[in-house]
Short mmCIF file of the N, C-alpha and C atoms (twelve columns), coordinates in Angstrom:
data_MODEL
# 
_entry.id   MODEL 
# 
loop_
_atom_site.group_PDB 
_atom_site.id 
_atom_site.type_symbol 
_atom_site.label_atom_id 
_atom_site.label_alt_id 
_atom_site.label_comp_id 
_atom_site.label_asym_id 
_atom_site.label_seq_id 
_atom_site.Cartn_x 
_atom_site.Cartn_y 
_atom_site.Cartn_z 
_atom_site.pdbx_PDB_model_num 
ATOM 1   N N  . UNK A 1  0.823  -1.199 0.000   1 
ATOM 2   C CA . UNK A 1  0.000  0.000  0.000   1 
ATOM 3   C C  . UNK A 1  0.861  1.255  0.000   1 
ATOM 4   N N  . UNK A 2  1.692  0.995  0.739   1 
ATOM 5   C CA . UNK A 2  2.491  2.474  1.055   1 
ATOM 6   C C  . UNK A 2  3.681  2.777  -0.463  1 
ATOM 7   N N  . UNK A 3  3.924  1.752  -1.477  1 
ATOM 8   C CA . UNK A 3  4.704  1.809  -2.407  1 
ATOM 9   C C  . UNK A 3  3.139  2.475  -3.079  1 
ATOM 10  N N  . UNK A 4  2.588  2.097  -3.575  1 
ATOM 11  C CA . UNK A 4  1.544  3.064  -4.339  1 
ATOM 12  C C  . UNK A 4  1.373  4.852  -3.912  1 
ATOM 13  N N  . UNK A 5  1.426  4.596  -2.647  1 
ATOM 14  C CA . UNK A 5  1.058  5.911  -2.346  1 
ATOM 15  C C  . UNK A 5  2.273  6.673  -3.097  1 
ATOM 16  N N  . UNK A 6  3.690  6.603  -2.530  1 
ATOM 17  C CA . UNK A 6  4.830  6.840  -2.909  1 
ATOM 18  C C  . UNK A 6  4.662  6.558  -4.976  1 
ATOM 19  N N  . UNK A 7  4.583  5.955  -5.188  1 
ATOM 20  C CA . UNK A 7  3.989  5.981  -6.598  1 
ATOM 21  C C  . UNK A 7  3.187  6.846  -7.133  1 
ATOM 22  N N  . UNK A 8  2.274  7.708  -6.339  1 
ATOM 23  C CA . UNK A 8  1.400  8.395  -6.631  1 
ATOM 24  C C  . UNK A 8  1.748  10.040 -6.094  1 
ATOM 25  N N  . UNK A 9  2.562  10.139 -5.264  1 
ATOM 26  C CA . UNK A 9  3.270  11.161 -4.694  1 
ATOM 27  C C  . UNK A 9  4.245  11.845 -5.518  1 
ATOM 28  N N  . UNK A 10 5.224  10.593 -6.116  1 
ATOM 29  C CA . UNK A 10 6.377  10.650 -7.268  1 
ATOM 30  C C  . UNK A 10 5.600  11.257 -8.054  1 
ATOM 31  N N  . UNK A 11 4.381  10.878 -8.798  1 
ATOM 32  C CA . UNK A 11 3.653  10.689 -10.042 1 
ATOM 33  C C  . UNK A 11 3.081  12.408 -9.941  1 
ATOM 34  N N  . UNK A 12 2.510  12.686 -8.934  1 
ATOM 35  C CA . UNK A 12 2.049  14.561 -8.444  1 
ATOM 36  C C  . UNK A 12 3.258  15.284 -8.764  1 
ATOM 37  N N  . UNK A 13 4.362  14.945 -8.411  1 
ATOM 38  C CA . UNK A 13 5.525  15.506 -8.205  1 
ATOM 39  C C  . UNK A 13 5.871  15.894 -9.817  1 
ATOM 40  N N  . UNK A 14 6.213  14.789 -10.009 1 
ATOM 41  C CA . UNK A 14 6.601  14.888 -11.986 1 
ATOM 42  C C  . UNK A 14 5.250  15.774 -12.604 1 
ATOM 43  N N  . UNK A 15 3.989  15.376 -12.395 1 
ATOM 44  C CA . UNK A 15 3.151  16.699 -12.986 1 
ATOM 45  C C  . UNK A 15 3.320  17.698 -12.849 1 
ATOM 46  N N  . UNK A 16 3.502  18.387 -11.210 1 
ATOM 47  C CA . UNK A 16 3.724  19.473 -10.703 1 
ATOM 48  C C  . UNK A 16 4.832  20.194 -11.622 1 
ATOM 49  N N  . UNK A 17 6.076  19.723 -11.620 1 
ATOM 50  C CA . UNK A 17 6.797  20.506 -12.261 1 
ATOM 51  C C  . UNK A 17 6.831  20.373 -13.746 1 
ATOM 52  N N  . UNK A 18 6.357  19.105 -14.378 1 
ATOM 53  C CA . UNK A 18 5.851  19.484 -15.925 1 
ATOM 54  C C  . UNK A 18 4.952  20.430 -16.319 1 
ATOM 55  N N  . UNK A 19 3.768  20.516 -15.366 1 
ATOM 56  C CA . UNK A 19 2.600  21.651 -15.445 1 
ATOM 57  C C  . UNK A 19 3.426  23.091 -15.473 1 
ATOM 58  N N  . UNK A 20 4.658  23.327 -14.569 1 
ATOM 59  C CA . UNK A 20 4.933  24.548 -14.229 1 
ATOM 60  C C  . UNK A 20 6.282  24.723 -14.757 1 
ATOM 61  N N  . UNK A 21 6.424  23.828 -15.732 1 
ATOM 62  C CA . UNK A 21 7.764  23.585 -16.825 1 
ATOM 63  C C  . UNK A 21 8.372  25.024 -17.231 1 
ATOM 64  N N  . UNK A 22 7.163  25.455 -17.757 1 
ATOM 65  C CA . UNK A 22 7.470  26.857 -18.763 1 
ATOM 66  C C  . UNK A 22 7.793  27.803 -17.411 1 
ATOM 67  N N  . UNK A 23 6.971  27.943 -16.685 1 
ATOM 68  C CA . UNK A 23 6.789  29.283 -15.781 1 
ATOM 69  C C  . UNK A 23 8.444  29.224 -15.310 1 
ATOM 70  N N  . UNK A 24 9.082  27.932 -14.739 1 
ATOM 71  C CA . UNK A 24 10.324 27.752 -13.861 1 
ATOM 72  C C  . UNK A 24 11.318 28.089 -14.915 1 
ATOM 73  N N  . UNK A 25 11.344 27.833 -16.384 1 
ATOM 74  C CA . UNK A 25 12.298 28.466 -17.123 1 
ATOM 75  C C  . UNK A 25 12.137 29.740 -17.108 1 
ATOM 76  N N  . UNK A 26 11.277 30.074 -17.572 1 
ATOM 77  C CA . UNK A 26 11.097 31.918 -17.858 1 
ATOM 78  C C  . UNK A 26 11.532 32.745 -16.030 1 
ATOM 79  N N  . UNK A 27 11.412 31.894 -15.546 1 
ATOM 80  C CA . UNK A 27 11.980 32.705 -13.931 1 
ATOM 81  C C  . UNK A 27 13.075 32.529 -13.791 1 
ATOM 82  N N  . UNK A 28 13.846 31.057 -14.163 1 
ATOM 83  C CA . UNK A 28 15.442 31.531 -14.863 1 
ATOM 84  C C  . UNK A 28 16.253 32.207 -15.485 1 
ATOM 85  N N  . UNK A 29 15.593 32.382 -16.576 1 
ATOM 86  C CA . UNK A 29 15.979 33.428 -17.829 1 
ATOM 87  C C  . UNK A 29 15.474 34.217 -17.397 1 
ATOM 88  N N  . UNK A 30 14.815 35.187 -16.732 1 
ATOM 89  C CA . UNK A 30 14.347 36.362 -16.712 1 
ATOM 90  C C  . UNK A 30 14.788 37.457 -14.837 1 
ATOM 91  N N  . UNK A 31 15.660 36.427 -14.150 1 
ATOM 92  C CA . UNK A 31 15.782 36.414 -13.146 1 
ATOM 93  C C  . UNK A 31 14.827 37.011 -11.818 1 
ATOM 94  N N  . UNK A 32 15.292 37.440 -10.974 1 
ATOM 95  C CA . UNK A 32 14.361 37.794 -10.198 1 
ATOM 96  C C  . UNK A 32 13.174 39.033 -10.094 1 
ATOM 97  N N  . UNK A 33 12.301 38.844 -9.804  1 
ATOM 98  C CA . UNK A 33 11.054 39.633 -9.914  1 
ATOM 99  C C  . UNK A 33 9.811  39.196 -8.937  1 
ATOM 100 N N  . UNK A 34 9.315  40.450 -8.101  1 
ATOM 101 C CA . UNK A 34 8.082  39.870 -7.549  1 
ATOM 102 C C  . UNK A 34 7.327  38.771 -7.859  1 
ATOM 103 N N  . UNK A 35 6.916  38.557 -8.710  1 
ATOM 104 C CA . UNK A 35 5.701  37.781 -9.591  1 
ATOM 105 C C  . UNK A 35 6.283  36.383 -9.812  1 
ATOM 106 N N  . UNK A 36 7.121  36.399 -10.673 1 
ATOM 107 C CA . UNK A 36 7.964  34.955 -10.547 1 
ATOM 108 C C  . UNK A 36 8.387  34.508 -9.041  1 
ATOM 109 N N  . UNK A 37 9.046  35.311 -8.584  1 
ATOM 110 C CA . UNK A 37 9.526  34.758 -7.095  1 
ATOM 111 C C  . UNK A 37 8.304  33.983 -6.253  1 
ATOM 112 N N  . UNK A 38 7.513  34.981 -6.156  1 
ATOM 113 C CA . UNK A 38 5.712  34.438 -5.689  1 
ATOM 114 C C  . UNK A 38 5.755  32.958 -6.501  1 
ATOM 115 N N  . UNK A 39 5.621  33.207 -7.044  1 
ATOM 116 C CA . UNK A 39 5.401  31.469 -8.143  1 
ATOM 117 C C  . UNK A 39 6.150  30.715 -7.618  1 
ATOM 118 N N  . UNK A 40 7.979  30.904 -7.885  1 
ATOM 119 C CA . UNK A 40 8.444  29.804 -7.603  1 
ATOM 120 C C  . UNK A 40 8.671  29.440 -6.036  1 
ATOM 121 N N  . UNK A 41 8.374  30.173 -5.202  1 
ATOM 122 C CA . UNK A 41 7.495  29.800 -3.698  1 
ATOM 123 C C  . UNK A 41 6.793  28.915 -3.458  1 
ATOM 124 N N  . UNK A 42 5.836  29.342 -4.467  1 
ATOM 125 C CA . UNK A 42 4.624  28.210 -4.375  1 
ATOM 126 C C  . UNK A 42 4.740  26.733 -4.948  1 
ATOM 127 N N  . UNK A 43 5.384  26.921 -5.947  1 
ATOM 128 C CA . UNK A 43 5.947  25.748 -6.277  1 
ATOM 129 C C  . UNK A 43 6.814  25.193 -5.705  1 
ATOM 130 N N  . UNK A 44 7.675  25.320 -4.833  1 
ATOM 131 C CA . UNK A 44 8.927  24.912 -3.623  1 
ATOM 132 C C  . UNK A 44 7.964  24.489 -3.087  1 
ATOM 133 N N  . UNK A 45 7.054  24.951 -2.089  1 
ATOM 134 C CA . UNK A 45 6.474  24.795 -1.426  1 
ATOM 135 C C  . UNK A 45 5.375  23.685 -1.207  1 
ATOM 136 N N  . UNK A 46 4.802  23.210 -2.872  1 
ATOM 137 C CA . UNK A 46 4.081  22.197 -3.269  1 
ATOM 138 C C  . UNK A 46 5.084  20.845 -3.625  1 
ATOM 139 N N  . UNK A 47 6.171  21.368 -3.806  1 
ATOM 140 C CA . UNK A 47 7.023  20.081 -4.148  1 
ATOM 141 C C  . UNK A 47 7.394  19.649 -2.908  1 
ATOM 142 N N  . UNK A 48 7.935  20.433 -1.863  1 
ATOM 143 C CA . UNK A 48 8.168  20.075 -0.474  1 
ATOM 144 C C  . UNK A 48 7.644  19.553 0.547   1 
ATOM 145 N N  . UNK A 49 5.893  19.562 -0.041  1 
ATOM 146 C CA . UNK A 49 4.879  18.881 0.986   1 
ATOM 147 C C  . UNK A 49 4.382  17.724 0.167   1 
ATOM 148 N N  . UNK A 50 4.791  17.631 -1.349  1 
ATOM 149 C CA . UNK A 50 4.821  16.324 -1.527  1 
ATOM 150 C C  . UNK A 50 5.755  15.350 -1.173  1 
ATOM 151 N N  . UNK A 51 7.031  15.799 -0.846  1 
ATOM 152 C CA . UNK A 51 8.029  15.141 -0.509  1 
ATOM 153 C C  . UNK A 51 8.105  14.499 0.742   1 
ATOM 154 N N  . UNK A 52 7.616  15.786 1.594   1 
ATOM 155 C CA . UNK A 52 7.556  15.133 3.029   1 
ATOM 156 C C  . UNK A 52 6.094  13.886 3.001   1 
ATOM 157 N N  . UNK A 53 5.387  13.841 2.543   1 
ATOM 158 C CA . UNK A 53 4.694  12.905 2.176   1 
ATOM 159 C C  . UNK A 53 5.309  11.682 1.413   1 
ATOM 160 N N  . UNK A 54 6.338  11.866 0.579   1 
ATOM 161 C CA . UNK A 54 6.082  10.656 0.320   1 
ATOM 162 C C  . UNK A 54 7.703  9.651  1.282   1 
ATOM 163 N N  . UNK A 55 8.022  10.603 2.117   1 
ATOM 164 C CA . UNK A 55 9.318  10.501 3.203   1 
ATOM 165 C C  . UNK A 55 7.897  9.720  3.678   1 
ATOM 166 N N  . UNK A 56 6.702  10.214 4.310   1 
ATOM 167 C CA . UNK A 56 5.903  9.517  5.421   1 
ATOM 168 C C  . UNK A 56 5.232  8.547  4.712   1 
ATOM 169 N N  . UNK A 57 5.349  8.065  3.989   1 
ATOM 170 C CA . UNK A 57 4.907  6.742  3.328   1 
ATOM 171 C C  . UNK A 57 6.137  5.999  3.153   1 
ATOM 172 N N  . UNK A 58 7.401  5.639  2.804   1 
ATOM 173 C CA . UNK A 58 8.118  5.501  2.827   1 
ATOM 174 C C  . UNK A 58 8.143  4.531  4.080   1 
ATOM 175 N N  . UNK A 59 8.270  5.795  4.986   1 
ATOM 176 C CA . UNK A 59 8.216  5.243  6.701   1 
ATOM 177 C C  . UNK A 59 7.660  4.477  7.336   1 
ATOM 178 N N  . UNK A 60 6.339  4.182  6.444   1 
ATOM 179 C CA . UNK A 60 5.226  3.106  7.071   1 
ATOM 180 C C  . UNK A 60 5.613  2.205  6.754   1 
# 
């Protein structure tokens, strides 16, 4: 059970940053700025609570 979850955590993870593919280049190339920075926050932030999730599946 807990390899699926982790399967499915991985699987959010790889969308997450394919969905937000374009936005994370153009905040590279374009360097820092309110608006991007906000973004790539949020996106740290969504990758990081999938992670610790799939650390707590892992664990079970």
């Amino acid at each position: 059970m807990a390899a699926q979850h982790v399967k499915q955590i991985d699987e959010a993870i790889n969308e997450l940053i394919a969905a937000r593919r374009l936005e994370i280049i153009q905040i590279a190339q374009n360097g820092a700025n309110p608006g991007p920075i906000k973004n790539l926050t949020e996106i740290q932030m969504a990758i990081a609570s999938l992670l610790r999730a799939r650390k707590h599946e892992q664990s079970l």
